[in-house]
Every structure is written in C-alpha cells, then in structure tokens.
Coordinates of C-alpha atoms in Angstrom, one line a residue:
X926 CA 130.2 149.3 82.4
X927 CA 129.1 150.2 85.7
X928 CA 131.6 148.1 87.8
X929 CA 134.8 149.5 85.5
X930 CA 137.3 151.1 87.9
X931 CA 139.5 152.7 85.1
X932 CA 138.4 153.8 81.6
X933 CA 141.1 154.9 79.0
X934 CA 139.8 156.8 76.2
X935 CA 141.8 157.8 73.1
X936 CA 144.7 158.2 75.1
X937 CA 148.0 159.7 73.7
X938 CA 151.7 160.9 75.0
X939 CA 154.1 162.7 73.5
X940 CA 157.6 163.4 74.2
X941 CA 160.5 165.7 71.7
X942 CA 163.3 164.0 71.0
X943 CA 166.4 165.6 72.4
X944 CA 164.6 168.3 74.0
X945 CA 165.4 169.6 77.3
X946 CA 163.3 168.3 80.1
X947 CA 161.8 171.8 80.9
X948 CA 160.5 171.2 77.2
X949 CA 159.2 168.1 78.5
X950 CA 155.9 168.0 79.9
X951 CA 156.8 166.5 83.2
X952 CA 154.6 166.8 86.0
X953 CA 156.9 165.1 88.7
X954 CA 158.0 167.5 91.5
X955 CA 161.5 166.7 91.0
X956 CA 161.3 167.6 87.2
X957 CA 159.5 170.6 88.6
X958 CA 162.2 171.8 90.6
X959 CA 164.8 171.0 88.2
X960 CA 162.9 173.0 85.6
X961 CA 162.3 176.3 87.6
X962 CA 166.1 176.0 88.6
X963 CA 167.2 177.1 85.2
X964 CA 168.1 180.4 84.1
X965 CA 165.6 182.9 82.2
X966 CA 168.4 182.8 79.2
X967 CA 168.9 179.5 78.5
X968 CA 165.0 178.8 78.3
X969 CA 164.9 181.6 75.7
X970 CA 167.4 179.9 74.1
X971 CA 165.2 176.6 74.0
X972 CA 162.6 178.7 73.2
X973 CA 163.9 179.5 70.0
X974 CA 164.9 175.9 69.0
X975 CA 161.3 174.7 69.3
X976 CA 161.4 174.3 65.3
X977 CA 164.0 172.1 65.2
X978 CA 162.6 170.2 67.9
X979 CA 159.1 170.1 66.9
X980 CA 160.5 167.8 64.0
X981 CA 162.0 165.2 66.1
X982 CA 158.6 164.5 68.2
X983 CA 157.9 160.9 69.5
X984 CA 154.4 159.3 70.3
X985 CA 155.1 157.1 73.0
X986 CA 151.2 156.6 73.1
X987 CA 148.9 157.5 70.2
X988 CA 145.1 156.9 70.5
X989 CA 144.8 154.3 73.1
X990 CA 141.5 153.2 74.4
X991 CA 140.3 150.3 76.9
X992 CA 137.9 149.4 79.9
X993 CA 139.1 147.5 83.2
X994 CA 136.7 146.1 85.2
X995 CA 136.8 145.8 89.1
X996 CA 138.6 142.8 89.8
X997 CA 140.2 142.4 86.3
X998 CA 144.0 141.1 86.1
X999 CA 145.7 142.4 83.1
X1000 CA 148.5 141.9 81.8
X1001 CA 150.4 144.5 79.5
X1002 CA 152.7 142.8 76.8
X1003 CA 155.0 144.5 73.8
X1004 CA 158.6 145.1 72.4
X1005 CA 160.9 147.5 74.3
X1006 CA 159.4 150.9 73.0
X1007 CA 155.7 150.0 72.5
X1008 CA 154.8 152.1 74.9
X1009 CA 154.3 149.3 78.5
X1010 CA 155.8 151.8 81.0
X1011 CA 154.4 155.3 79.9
X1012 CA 151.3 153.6 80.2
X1013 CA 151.6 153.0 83.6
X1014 CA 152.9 156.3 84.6
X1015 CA 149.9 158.1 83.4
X1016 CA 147.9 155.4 85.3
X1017 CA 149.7 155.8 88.2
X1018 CA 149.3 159.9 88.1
X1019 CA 153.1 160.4 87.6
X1020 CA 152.9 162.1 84.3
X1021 CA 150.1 163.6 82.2
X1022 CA 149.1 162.6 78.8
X1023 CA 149.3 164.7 75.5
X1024 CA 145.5 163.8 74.6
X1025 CA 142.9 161.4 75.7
X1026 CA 141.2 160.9 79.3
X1027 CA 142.0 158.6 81.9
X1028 CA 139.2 158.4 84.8
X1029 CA 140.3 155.8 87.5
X1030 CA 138.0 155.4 90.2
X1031 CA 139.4 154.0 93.7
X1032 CA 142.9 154.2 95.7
X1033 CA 145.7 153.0 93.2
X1034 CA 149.0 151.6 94.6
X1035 CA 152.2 151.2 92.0
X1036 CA 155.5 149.9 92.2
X1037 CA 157.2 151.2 88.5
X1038 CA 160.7 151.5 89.3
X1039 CA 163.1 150.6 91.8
X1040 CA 163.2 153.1 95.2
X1041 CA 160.0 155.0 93.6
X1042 CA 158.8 156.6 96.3
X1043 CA 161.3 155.8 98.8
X1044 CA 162.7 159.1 100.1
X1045 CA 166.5 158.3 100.5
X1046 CA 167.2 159.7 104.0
X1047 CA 164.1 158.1 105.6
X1048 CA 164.3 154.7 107.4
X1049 CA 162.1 152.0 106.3
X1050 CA 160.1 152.5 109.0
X1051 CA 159.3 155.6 108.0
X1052 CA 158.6 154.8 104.7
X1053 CA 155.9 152.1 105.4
X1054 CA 153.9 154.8 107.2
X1055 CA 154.8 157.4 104.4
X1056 CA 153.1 155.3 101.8
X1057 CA 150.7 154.3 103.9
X1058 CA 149.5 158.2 104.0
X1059 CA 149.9 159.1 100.9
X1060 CA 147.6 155.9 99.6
X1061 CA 145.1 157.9 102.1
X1062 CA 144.9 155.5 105.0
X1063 CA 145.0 156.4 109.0
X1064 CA 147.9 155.6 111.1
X1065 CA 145.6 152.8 112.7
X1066 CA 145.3 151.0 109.3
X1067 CA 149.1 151.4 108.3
X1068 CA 149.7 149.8 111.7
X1069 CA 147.4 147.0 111.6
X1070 CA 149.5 145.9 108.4
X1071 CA 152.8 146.8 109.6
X1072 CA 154.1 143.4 111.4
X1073 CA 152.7 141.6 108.1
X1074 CA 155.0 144.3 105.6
X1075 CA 158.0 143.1 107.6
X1076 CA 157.5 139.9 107.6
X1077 CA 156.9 139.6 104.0
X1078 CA 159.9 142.0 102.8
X1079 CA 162.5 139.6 104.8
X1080 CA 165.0 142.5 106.2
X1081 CA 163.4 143.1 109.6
X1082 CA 167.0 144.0 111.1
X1083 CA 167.1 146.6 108.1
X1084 CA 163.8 148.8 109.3
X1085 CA 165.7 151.7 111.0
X1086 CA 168.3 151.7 108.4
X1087 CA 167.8 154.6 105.8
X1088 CA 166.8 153.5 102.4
X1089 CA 170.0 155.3 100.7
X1090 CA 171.8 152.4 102.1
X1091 CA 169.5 149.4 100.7
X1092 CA 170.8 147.4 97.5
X1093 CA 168.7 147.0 94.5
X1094 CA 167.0 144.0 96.0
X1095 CA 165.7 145.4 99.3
X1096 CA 164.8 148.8 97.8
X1097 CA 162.0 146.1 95.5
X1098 CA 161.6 144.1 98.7
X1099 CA 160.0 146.9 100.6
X1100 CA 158.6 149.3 97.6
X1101 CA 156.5 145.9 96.5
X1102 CA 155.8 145.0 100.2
X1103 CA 154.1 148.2 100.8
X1104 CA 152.2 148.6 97.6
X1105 CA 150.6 145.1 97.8
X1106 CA 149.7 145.1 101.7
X1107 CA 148.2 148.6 102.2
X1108 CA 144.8 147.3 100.3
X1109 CA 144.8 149.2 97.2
X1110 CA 142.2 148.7 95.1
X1111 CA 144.0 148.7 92.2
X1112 CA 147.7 147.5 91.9
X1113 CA 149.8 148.3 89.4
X1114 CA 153.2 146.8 88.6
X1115 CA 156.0 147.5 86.2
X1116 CA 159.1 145.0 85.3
X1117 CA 160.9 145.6 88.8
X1118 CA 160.5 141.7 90.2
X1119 CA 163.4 140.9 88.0
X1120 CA 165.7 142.6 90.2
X1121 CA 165.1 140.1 93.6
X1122 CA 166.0 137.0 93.5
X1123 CA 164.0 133.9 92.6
X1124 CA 162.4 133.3 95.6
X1125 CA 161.0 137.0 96.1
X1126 CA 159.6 137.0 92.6
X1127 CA 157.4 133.9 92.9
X1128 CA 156.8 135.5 96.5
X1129 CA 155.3 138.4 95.1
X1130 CA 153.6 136.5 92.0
X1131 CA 151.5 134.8 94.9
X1132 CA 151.0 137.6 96.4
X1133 CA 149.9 139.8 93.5
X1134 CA 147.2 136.2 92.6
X1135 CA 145.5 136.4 96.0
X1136 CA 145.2 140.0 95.9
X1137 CA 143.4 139.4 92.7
X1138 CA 141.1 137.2 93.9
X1139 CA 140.4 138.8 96.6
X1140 CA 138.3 141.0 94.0
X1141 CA 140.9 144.2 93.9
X1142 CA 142.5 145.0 90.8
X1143 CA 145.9 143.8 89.4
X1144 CA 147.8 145.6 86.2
X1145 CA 150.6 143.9 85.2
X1146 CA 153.7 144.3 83.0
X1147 CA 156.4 141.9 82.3
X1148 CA 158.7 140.3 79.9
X1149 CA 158.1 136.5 81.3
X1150 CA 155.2 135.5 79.6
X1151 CA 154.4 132.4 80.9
X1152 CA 154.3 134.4 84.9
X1153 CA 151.8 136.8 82.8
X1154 CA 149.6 133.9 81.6
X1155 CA 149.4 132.6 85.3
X1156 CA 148.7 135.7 86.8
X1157 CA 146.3 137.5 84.1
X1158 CA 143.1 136.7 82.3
X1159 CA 143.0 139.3 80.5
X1160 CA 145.4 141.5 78.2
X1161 CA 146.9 144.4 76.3
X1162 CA 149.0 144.1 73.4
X1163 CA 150.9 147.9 72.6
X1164 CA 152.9 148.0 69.0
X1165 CA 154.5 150.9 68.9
X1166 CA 152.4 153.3 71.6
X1167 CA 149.1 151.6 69.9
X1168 CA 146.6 148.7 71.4
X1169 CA 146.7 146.5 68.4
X1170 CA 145.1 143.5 70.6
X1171 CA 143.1 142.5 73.9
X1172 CA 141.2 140.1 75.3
X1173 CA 142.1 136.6 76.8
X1174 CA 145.5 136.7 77.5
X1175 CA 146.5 133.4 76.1
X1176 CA 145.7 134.8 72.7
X1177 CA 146.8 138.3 73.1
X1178 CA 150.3 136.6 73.9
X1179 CA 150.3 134.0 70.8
X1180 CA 149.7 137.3 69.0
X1181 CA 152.7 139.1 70.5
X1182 CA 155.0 136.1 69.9
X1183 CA 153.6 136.1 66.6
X1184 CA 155.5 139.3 65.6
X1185 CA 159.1 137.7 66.0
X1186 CA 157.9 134.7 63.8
X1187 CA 157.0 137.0 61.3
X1188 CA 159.9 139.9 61.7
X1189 CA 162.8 139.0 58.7
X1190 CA 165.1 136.8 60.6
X1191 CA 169.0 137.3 60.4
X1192 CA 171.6 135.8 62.5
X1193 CA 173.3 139.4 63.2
X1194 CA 171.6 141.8 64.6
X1195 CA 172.4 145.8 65.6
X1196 CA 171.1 147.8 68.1
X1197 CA 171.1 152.0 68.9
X1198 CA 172.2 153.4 71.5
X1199 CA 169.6 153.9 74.3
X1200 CA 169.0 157.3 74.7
X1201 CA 170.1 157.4 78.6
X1202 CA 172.2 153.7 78.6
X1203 CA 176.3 154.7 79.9
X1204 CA 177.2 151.1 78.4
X1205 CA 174.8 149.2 75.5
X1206 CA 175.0 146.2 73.1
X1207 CA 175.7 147.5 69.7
X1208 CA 175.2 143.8 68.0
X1209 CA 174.3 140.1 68.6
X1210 CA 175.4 137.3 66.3
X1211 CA 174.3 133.5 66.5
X1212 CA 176.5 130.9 65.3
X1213 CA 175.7 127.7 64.2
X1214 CA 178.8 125.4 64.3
X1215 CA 181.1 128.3 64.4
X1216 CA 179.5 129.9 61.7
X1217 CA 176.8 133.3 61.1
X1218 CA 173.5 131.1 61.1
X1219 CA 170.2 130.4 63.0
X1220 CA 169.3 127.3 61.3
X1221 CA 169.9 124.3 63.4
X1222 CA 169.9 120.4 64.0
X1223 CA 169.7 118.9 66.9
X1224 CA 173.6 118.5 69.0
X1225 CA 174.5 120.9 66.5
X1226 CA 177.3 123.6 68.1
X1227 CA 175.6 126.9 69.4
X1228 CA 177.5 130.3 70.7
X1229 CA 176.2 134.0 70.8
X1230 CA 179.0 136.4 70.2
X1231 CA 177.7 139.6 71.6
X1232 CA 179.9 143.3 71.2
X1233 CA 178.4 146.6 73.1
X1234 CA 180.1 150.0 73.8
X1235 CA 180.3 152.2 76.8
X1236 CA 180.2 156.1 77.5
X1237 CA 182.9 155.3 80.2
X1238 CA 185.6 152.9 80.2
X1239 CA 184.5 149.6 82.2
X1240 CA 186.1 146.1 83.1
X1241 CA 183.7 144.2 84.4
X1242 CA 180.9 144.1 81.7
X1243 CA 177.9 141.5 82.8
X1244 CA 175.9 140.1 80.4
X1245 CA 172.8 138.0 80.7
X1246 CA 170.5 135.3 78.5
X1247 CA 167.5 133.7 78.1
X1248 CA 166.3 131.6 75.5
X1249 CA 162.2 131.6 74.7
X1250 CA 160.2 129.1 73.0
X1251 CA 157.5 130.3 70.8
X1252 CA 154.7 130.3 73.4
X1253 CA 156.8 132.9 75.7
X1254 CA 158.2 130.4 77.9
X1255 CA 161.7 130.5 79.1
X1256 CA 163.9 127.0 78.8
X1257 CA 167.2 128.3 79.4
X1258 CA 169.2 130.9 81.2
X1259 CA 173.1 132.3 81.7
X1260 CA 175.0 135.1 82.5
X1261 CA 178.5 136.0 84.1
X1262 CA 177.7 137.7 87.3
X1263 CA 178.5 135.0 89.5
X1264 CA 181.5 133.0 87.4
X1265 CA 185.0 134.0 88.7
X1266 CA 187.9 134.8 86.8
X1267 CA 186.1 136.0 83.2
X1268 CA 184.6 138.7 83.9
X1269 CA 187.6 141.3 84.2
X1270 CA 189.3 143.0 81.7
X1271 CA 193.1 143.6 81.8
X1272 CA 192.5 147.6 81.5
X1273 CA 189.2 149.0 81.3
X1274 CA 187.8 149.7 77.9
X1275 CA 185.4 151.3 76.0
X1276 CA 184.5 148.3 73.8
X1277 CA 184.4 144.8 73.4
X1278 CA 183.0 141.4 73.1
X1279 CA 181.4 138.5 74.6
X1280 CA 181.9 135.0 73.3
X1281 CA 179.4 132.5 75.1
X1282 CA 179.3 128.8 74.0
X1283 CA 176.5 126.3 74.9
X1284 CA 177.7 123.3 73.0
X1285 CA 175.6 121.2 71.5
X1286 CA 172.1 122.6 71.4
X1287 CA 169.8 121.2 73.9
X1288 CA 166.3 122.3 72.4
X1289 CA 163.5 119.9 70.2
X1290 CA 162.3 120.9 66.9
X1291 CA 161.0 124.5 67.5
X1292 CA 161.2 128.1 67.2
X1293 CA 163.5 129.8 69.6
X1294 CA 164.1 133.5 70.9
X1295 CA 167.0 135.6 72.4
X1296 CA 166.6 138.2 74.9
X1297 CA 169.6 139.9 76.3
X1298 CA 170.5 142.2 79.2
X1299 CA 174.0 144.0 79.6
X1300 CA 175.3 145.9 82.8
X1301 CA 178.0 146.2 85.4
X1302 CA 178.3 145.2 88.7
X1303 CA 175.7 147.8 89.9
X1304 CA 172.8 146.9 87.7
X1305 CA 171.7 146.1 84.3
X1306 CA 171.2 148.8 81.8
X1307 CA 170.2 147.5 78.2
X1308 CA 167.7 145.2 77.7
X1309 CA 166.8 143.7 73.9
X1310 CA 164.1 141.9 74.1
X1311 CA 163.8 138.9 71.5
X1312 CA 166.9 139.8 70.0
X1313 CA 167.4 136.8 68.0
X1314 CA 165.8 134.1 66.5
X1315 CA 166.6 130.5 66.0
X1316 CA 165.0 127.3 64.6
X1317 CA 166.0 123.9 65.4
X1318 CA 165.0 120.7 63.4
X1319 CA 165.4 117.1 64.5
X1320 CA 168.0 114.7 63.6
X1321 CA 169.3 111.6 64.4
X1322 CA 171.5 112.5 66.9
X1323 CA 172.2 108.4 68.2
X1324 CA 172.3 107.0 64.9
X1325 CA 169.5 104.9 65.4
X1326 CA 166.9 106.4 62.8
X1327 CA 165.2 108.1 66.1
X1328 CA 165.1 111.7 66.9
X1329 CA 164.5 113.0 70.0
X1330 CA 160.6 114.0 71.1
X1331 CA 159.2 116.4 71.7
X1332 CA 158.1 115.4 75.2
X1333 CA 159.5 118.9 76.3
X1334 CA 161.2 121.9 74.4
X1335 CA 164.8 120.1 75.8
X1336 CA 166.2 117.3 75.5
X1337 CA 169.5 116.0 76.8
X1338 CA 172.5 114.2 75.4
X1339 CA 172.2 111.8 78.5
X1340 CA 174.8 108.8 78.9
X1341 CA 173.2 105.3 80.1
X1342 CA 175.1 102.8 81.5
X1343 CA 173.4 99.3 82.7
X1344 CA 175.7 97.1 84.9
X1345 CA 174.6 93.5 85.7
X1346 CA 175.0 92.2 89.2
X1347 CA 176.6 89.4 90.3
X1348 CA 174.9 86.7 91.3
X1349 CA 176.5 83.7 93.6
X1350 CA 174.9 80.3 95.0
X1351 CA 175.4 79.3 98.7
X1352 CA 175.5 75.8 98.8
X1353 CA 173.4 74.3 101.4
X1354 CA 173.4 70.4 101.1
X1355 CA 170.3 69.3 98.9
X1356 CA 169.0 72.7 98.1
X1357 CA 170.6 76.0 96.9
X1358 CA 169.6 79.6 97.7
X1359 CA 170.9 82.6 95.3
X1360 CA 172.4 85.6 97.1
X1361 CA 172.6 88.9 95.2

C-alpha cells in the first residue's frame, strides 16, 4: 500500500537460553560496552559452549508479517511470552531481528520501559531537549513544545532535578510526556502506564486518541483490554512469537480471550521462575467455600491463596489482583500496598504465602479471569497474566425464586430498609391540614 508507514515481513528473533549476553545479539550501546569489557579468555570459553547452547535456543518471534497504514491505531494483545515487547524493540530500532525485514518510513517516538532514555545524571530539562534531538528536531521546535511537556507531566518544581532522583511514576510522567508531544509520526507504547497512577493513565489514553486522530500513528500494547478497544481499531494477536490473528480489534480480542476459555482449567496453578524475577509466584489456588474449586454460585465464599519465593530474603511482599470478565474487562481490583499492619513479616523470609478473602462473590453468571502481580515496596516484578479461571452461576441468593441479573457483571448483596413517616393532623376548627 502506498500510504503504509511500516511494513513487517517474515520477521523473526532469536535469543539462547542461558547464554551470556555477549552471545546475545544485542545491538544496544550499553550491551555493547558490557560485551567488549570482557576478557579474551572467558569468550573462548563461551565459545566453546556454543553446542550446548545452540540446544537451548528460543524464538521470541518466528515468521511475523503485517502492514500499518499511516494513521492506523493498533493494538498488540497476547499471553506473557508471546512475543508483545520484542516486537516493539525491533520497531523501535533497539535490537535487531534474527530474519525478516522491517522498513518503517517517518520519525518514530517510543516509550518501552520505564527511564528508557532518560540518562540518570541529566535534569529533566535536559532531557526534554535530548529527546527532542535525537527524534531529529531543531532546538526551535523542542522549544515551541516545551511549556506544553511540563504542563502535561505535572512536576514542574522537579525540572532541574536529575532523573536518578525521580520515583517510578515521574520517570513515566516525563518519558511519555516527551514521546507523545515532540510530533512523532509514529508512537509506539509498551505496558509502562500501569506504573502512574489513575489519573495519568487516562491522561495519557487521551492523549495517545488525539494524537491518532490527528492522522499520526499509534502502536499499542497493553494488558487492559477494554483501554485497547477504545484506543485501537485495529490489532495483532502474537501466540507464542507468531501472528495467529488481525484485523478489527474487537475480534482480535474475543479471539485472545478465547484462549483462556479453552486452556484446561484447574483451581491450582504453578508458575517458573522468571528468568531475571529476585522474588516470583510459584502457585495460585482459588477456593470456593474454603475449598480447591473454581466453580461457583452466587454469595458463595471466594479467597485466592497465593505462595511465591524470593532469591533474597524480604518482608514486605506486595501483591496485586484483578479479576477479568470474558470480554477483557476489569470488574474488580486489590492489593496490599496501601493496607497497614499486614504487610510485614516478623523476620524476613525467603518464602511464603498470601491468603486474600473477598467474601461472598460479587459477580453474575459469567466467566471470570485472574491476573496477578507480585513485588516489594520498590516495584512489581512478576506478572501472570490470566492466571486463573473461575465460573459463576446464578442462584437464589434472597430466597425468593429470583436470581440476580445480569444488568452488569456485579451485583451486590445490598440491605433495603423502608421507614414510614409520621404523619400528624393540626387541628384548625372546621377543617384539618396534614403536616409531615
């Protein structure tokens, strides 16, 4: 198509499993450095383990091919592992593929990770004009946009501070600020939003909308479906590192919630350790009334007993929630961070487990999904996505041969109470007036 600003064709990336990075095919300068760091000797030596590793490769992309159009907003959905991220990295020129061709055509602006991009011992200031070069524009461009980059990141009285000193939240603040206002023509955007707060991420959902329709192009990854459905109108589905759907994003989705209707479903479930995770979950467990089950009625008893395992003792493990209905939507949410007095152990550990209970469970007839996230007071580091899976059918939960409708995906075991008012006449010779 003549008006198609990227073309992927037959696209593939492959990493070795255990290998040293110098055996990696990085192309980042800091891998570079890194790499030509080590001694003569101990690349001979890696050298000579190349049989043993050449066994252990892993496609994180295999055979990928797609068009996007000028203007296009797509959004990239799959399981942890299909392959979301490395896509965007060879989009965004940070690493090279194994195979294929990628030919992008116009000035590409991403935000993958948290502080990408962000030297450490510059101020913000000096970042926005950084970025701004490096994205090709003049100093008089960067500085026509400047003002509006503040105002939209929210830490003016932060923008001589270095960016070594900004928390999580402000490092996404400005990275995202700066990659949406310096008129890219094509954005692209990894799962980083989830790190600001609520406000900020439907900030920047806005933001990344108008700059869609203002006829520049919008990639998109992200766990929350239903943000993907408003944003895109177009998608991707990846299954393990190969395109196994696209088109109109409503049905790419139903397609990718599909899988975890189909998957066998059990009420324990165990995980691997992440290759670089310090602390992971090891398993979840649903229980139904106390018991190992993910059948359920309606004001049934729900809890999710969770264990994980660290590298280094901790006492302050966090974890996190959310509870999907079968379209991708999230209906409910929880996690420790902010409750008091749970959340430390007497004497760091190693291991353990985490008991939440929701009580009766507040959901219609449906099909239901777990996702989890586990970290410590710094940040999160293992996510499971759709972790469990959980179906609820009606009952008569007020004994009066009426279940609850299906109006919405909850419903609520509300208390009414209707009190009568008093009533009192006022006499007033012949005639009578009532007073309430």
């Amino acid at each position: 198509m003549s008006d198609s600003v990227i073309q992927v064709n037959g696209l593939s990336k492959k990493y070795t499993l255990g290998a040293e990075k110098e055996k990696q095919e990085y192309t980042t300068l800091r891998d570079a450095i890194a790499s030509s760091a080590k001694s003569l000797r101990h690349r001979f030596r890696q050298q000579s383990s190349d049989q043993i590793h050449s066994s252990r490769d892993f496609w994180a992309l295999r055979d990928v091919s797609f068009k996007v159009s000028k203007g296009d907003r797509i959004g990239i959905v799959g399981r942890n592992g299909a392959g979301k991220s490395t896509l965007l990295k060879i989009l965004s020129r940070i690493t090279e593929p194994s195979g294929g061709q990628v030919r992008i055509k116009g000035r590409v602006a991403s935000l993958l990770e948290v502080g990408t991009g962000l030297p450490p011992e510059q101020t913000r200031r000096e970042n926005i004009y950084l970025n701004g070069e490096i994205l090709g524009m003049t100093n008089t461009e960067i500085h026509r946009k400047f003002d509006e980059i503040v105002a939209f990141a929210e830490v003016e009285k932060f923008l001589d501070t270095p960016v070594k000193r900004y928390s999580s939240g402000m490092y996404v603040r400005l990275a995202f600020s700066v990659a949406a206002h310096l008129e890219p023509e094509i954005l692209i955007v990894d799962e980083v939003l989830a790190v600001g707060d609520i406000k900020f991420q439907k900030k920047c959902l806005g933001k990344m909308e108008a700059v869609g329709k203002e006829g520049r192009t919008v990639i998109f990854v992200c766990h929350n479906t239903a943000a993907i459905q408003t944003l895109s109108k177009t998608g991707i589905l990846l299954k393990q590192g190969t395109l196994v759907a696209e088109g109109d994003i409503r049905q790419v989705v139903d397609e990718y919630m599909s899988e975890g209707l189909s998957r066998e479903e059990k009420p324990k479930v165990e995980f691997s350790k992440p290759i670089s995770a310090p602390m992971w979950i090891s398993s979840a467990t649903i229980l139904c009334n106390k018991i190992a089950g993910n059948s359920f009625y309606t004001d049934d008893s729900i809890s999710i007993e969770l264990s994980y395992e660290s590298s280094t003792p901790i006492s302050e493990p966090k974890l996190g929630w959310v509870i999907y209905s079968s379209d991708g939507s999230a209906i409910l949410n929880a996690n420790n961070h902010y409750q008091k007095n749970i959340n430390s152990l007497s004497e760091p550990s190693l291991h353990g487990t985490i008991v939440c209970d929701l009580g009766p469970v507040p959901l219609t007839e449906g099909k239901y999904f777990i996702s989890f996230w586990l970290g410590d007071s710094i940040q999160n580091y293992h996510f499971v996505e759709q972790a469990l899976s959980m179906t609820v059918t009606a009952s008569d939960v007020w004994g009066t041969a009426k279940v609850p409708p299906q109006i919405s995906p909850l419903w609520w075991p509300t208390k009414f109470s209707i009190q009568q008012r008093k009533h009192s006449y006022i006499s007033t010779g012949s005639k009578h007036s009532l007073k309430c």
